CSV table of C-alpha atoms and ligand atoms in Angstrom, one decimal:
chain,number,residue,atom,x,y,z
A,210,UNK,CA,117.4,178.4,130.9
A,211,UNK,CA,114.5,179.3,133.2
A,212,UNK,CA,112.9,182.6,132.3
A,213,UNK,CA,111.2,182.1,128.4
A,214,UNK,CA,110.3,185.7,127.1
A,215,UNK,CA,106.9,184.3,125.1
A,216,UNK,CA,105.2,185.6,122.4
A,217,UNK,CA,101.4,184.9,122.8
A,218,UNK,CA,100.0,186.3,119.4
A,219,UNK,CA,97.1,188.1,118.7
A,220,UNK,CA,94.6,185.9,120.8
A,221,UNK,CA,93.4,183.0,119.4
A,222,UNK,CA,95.5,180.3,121.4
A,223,UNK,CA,95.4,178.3,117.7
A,224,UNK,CA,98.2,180.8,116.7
A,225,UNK,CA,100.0,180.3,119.0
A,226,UNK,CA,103.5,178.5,118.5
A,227,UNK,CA,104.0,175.0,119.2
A,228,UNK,CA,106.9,175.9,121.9
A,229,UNK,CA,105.1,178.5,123.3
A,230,UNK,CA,102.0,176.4,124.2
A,231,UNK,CA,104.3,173.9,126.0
A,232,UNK,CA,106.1,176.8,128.5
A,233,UNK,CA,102.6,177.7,129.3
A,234,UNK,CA,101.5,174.3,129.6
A,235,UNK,CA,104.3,173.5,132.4
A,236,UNK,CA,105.2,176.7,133.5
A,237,UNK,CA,105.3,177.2,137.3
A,238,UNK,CA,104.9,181.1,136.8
A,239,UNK,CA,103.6,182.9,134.6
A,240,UNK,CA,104.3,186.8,134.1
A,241,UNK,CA,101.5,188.4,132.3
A,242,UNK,CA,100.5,191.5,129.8
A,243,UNK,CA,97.0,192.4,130.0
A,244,UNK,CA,96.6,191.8,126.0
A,245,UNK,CA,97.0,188.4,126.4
A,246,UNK,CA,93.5,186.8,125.8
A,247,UNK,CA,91.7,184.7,128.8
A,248,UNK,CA,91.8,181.6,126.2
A,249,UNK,CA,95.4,181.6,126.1
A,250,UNK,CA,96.0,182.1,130.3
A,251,UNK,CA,93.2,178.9,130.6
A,252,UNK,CA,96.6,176.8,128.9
A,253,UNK,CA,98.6,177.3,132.1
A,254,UNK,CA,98.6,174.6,134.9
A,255,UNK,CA,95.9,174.9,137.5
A,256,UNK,CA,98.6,175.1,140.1
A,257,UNK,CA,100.9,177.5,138.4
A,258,UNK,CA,101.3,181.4,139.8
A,259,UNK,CA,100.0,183.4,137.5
A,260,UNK,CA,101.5,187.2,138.1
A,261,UNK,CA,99.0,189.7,135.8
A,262,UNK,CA,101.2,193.1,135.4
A,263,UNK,CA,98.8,194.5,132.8
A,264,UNK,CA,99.9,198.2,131.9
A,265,UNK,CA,96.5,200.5,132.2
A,266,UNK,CA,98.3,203.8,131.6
A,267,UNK,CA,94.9,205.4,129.9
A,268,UNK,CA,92.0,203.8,131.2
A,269,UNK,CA,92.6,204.5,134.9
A,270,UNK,CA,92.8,201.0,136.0
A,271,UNK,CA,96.1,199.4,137.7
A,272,UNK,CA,99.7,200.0,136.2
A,273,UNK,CA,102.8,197.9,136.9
A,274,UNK,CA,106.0,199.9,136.3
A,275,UNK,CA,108.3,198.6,133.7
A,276,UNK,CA,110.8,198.8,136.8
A,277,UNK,CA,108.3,196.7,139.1
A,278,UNK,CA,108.0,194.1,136.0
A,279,UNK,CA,111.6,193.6,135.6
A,280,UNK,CA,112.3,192.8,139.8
A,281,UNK,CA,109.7,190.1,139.5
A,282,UNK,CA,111.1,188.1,136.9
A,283,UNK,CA,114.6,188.3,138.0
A,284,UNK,CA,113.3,187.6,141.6
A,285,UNK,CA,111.0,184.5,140.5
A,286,UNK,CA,113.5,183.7,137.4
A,287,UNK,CA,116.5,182.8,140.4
A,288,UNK,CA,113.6,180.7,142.5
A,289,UNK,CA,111.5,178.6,140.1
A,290,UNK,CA,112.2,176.2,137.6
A,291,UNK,CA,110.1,177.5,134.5
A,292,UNK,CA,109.4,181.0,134.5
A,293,UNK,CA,107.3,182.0,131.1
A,294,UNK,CA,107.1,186.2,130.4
A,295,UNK,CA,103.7,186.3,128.4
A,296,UNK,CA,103.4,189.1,126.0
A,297,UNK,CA,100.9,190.0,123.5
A,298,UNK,CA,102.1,189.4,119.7
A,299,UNK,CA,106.0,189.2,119.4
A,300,UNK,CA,107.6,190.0,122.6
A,301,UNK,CA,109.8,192.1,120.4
A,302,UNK,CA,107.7,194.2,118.7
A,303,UNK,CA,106.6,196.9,120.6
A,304,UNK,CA,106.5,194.7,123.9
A,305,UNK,CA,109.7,196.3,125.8
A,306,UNK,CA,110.7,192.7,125.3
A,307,UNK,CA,114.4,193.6,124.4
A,308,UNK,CA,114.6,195.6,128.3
A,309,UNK,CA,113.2,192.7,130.3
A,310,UNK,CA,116.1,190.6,128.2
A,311,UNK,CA,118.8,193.0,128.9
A,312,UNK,CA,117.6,193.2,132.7
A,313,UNK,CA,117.3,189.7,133.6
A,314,UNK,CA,121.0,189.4,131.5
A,315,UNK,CA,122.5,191.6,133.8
A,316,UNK,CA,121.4,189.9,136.9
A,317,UNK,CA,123.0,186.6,135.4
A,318,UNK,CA,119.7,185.1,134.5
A,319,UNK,CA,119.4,183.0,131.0
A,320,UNK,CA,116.7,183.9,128.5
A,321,UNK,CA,114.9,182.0,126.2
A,322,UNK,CA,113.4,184.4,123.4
A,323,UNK,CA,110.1,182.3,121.7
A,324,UNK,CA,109.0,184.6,118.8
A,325,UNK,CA,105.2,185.0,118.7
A,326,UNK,CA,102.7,186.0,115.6
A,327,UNK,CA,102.5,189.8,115.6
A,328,UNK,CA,99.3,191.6,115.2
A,329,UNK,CA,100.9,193.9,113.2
A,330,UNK,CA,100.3,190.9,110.3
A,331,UNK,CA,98.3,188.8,111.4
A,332,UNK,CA,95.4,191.0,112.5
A,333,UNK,CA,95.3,192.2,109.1
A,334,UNK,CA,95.7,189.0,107.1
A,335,UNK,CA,93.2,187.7,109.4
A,336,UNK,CA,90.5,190.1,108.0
A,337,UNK,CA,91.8,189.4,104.2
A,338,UNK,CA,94.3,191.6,104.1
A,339,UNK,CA,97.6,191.3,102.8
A,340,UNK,CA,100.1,194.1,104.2
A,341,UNK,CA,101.7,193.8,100.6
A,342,UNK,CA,100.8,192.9,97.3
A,343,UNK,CA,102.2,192.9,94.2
A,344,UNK,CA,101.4,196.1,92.2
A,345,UNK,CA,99.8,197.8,94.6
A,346,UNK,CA,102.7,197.6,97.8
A,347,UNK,CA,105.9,196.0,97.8
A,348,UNK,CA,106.9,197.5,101.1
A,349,UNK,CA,105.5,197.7,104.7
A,350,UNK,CA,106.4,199.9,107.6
A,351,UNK,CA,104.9,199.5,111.0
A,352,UNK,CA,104.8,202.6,113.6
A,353,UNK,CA,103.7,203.1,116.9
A,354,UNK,CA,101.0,205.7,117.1
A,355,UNK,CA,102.2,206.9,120.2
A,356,UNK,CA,104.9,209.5,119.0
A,357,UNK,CA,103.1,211.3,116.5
A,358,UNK,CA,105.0,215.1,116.8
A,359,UNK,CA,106.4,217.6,114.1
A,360,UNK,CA,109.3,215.7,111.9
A,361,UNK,CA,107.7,212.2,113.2
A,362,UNK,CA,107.9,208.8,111.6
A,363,UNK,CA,104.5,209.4,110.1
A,364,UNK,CA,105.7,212.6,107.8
A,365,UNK,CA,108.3,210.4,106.2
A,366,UNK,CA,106.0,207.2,106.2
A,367,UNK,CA,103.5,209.7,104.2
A,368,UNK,CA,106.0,210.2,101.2
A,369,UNK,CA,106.9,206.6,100.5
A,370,UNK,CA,104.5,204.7,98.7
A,371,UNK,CA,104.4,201.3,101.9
A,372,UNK,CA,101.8,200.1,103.4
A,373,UNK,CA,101.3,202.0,107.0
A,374,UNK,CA,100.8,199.5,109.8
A,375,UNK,CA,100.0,201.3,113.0
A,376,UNK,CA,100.3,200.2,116.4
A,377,UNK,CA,98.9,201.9,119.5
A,378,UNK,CA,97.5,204.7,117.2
A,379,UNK,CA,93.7,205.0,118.4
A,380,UNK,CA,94.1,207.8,120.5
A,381,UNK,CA,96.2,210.0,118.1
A,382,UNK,CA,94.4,209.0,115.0
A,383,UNK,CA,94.0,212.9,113.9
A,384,UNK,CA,97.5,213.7,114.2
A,385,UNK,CA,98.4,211.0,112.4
A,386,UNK,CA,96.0,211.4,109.7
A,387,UNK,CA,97.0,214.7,109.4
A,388,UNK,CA,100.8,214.2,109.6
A,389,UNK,CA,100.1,211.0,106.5
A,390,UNK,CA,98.2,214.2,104.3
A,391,UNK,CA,101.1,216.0,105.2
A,392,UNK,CA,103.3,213.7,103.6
A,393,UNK,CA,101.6,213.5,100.4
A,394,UNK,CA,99.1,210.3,100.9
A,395,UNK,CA,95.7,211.5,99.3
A,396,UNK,CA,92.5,211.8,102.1
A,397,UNK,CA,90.8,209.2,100.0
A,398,UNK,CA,93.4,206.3,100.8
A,399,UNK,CA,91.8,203.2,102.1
A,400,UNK,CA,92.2,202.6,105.8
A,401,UNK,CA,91.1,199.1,107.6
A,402,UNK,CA,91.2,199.5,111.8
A,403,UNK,CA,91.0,196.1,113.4
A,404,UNK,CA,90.5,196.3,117.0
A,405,UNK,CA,90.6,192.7,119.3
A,406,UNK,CA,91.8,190.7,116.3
A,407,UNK,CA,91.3,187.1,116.6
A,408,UNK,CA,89.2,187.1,119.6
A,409,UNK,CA,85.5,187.3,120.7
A,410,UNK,CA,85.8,191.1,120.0
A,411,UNK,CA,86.8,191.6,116.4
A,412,UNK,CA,85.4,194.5,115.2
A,413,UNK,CA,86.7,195.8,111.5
A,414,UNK,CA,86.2,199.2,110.2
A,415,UNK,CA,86.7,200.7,106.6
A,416,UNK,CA,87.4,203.9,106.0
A,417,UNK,CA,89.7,206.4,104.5
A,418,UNK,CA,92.6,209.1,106.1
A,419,UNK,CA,90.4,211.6,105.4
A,420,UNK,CA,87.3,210.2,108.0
A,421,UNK,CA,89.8,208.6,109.9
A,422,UNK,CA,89.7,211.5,112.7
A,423,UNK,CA,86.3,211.5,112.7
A,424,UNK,CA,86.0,207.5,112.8
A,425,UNK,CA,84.9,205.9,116.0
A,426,UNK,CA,87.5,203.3,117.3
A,427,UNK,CA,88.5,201.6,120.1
A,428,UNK,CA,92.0,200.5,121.3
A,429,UNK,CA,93.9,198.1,120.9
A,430,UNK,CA,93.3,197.9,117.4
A,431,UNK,CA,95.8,197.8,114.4
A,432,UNK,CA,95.3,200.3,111.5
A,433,UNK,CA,96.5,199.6,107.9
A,434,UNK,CA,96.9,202.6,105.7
A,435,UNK,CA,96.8,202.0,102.2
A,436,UNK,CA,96.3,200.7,99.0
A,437,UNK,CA,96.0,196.6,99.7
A,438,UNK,CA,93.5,197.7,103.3
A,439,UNK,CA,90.5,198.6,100.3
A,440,UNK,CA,91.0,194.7,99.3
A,441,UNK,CA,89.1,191.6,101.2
A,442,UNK,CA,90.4,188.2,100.0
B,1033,LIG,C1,102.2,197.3,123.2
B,1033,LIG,S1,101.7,196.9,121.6
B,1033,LIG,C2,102.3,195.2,121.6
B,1033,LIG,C3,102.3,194.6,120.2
B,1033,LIG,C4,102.6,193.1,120.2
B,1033,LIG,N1,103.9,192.9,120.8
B,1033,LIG,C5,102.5,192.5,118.9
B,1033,LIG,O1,103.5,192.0,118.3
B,1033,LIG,O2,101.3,192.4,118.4
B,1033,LIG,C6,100.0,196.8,121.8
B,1033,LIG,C7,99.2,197.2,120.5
B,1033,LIG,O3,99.3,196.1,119.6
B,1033,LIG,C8,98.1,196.1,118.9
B,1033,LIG,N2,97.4,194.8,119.1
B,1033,LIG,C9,97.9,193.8,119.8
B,1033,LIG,N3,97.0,192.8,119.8
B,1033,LIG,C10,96.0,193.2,119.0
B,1033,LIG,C11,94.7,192.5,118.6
B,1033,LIG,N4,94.5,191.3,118.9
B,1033,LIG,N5,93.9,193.2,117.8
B,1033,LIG,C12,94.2,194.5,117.4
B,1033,LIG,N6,95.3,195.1,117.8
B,1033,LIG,C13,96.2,194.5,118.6
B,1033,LIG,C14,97.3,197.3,119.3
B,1033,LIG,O4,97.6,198.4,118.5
B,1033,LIG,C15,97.8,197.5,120.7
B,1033,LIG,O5,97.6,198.8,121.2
């Protein structure tokens, strides 16, 4: 097994997992997502290759195709020994994790999936805030705020009664305000917005669907819509 698809959690390179921070530690390259925090990177081996394909689709700067990402690691997965793909979170949640897997598969590479600590719960637990809790959510959906259209994910999150975890959902926070309201969840619903959870740059927000369009925010943050996002334990 020499290319390790590695989840590198929110930031803080204390949550990261105990195998992960080993493949970084010996890892002779090391494929990179922008998200993944400078503390974390420092872990690698001074001599190791370090390959950043950060994804800058909105703010102008550099993009790496999905396609360019997946020649690298099957070219540098069939020449070195330890090949780690560092992604943000869980390479499987929202990471394109499950492509890169199938593509280094079909070129006859082996894969090593090592889970990492979402943001999707960590962010919020981090800032006292449990994405259930009994009597007030006993189910949690997470969405990416990216598809946010007529008949999207967001309508239907609106009627149930879960928690709302969104991912990616800075940009199109009106739509998706307005596609929650649409779905029955009252304008005075709490709503916590986490952006650079775990690191240097936490910044936490309170406020409630209804100001939530008119809320300044910054990506990459993680909104949690909902009852338990008024609590702070
Ligand atoms: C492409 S998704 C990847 C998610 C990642 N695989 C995970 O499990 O956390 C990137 C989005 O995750 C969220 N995110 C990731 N890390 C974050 C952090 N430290 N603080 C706040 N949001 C974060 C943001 O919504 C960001 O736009």
């Amino acid at each position: 097994m020499n290319v390790h698809l590695v989840g590198a959690g929110p930031g803080d390179p204390s949550l990261l997992t105990v195998r992960a921070a080993a493949l970084i530690a010996s890892a002779d390259v090391i494929i990179v997502d922008r998200l993944v925090d400078h503390r974390v990177r420092a872990l690698a081996r001074a001599d190791a290759l370090v390959i950043d394909v950060g994804k800058h689709p909105r703010d102008g700067g550099p993009t790496t195709t999905q396609e360019t990402i997946n020649a690298l690691l099957i070219e540098h997965g069939r020449r070195a020994d330890c090949v780690v793909r560092l992604k943000g979170g869980d390479p499987f949640v929202f990471g394109r994790g499950g492509e890169e897997l199938l593509a280094l598969r079909a070129a006859g590479i082996d894969v090593e999936v090592v889970p990492g600590v979402s943001s999707a719960f960590a962010v919020p637990a981090l800032a006292g805030v449990p994405v259930t809790h009994r009597g007030l959510s006993t189910s949690v959906t997470v969405i990416s705020g990216h598809d946010v259209g007529d008949g999207s994910d967001f309508e239907l999150a609106g009627r149930s009664r879960a928690t709302i975890v969104i991912l990616m959902g800075v940009e199109h926070r009106a739509d998706i305000a307005a596609a929650l309201k649409r779905g029955g969840r009252s304008p005075a619903t709490p709503v916590l917005a986490i952006e650079w959870g775990s690191t240097e740059r936490e910044r936490r927000v309170k406020t409630t669907l209804g100001e939530l369009g008119a809320t300044l925010l910054h990506a990459p943050a993680v909104m949690v819509v909902g009852e338990v996002a008024g609590l702070d334990l």
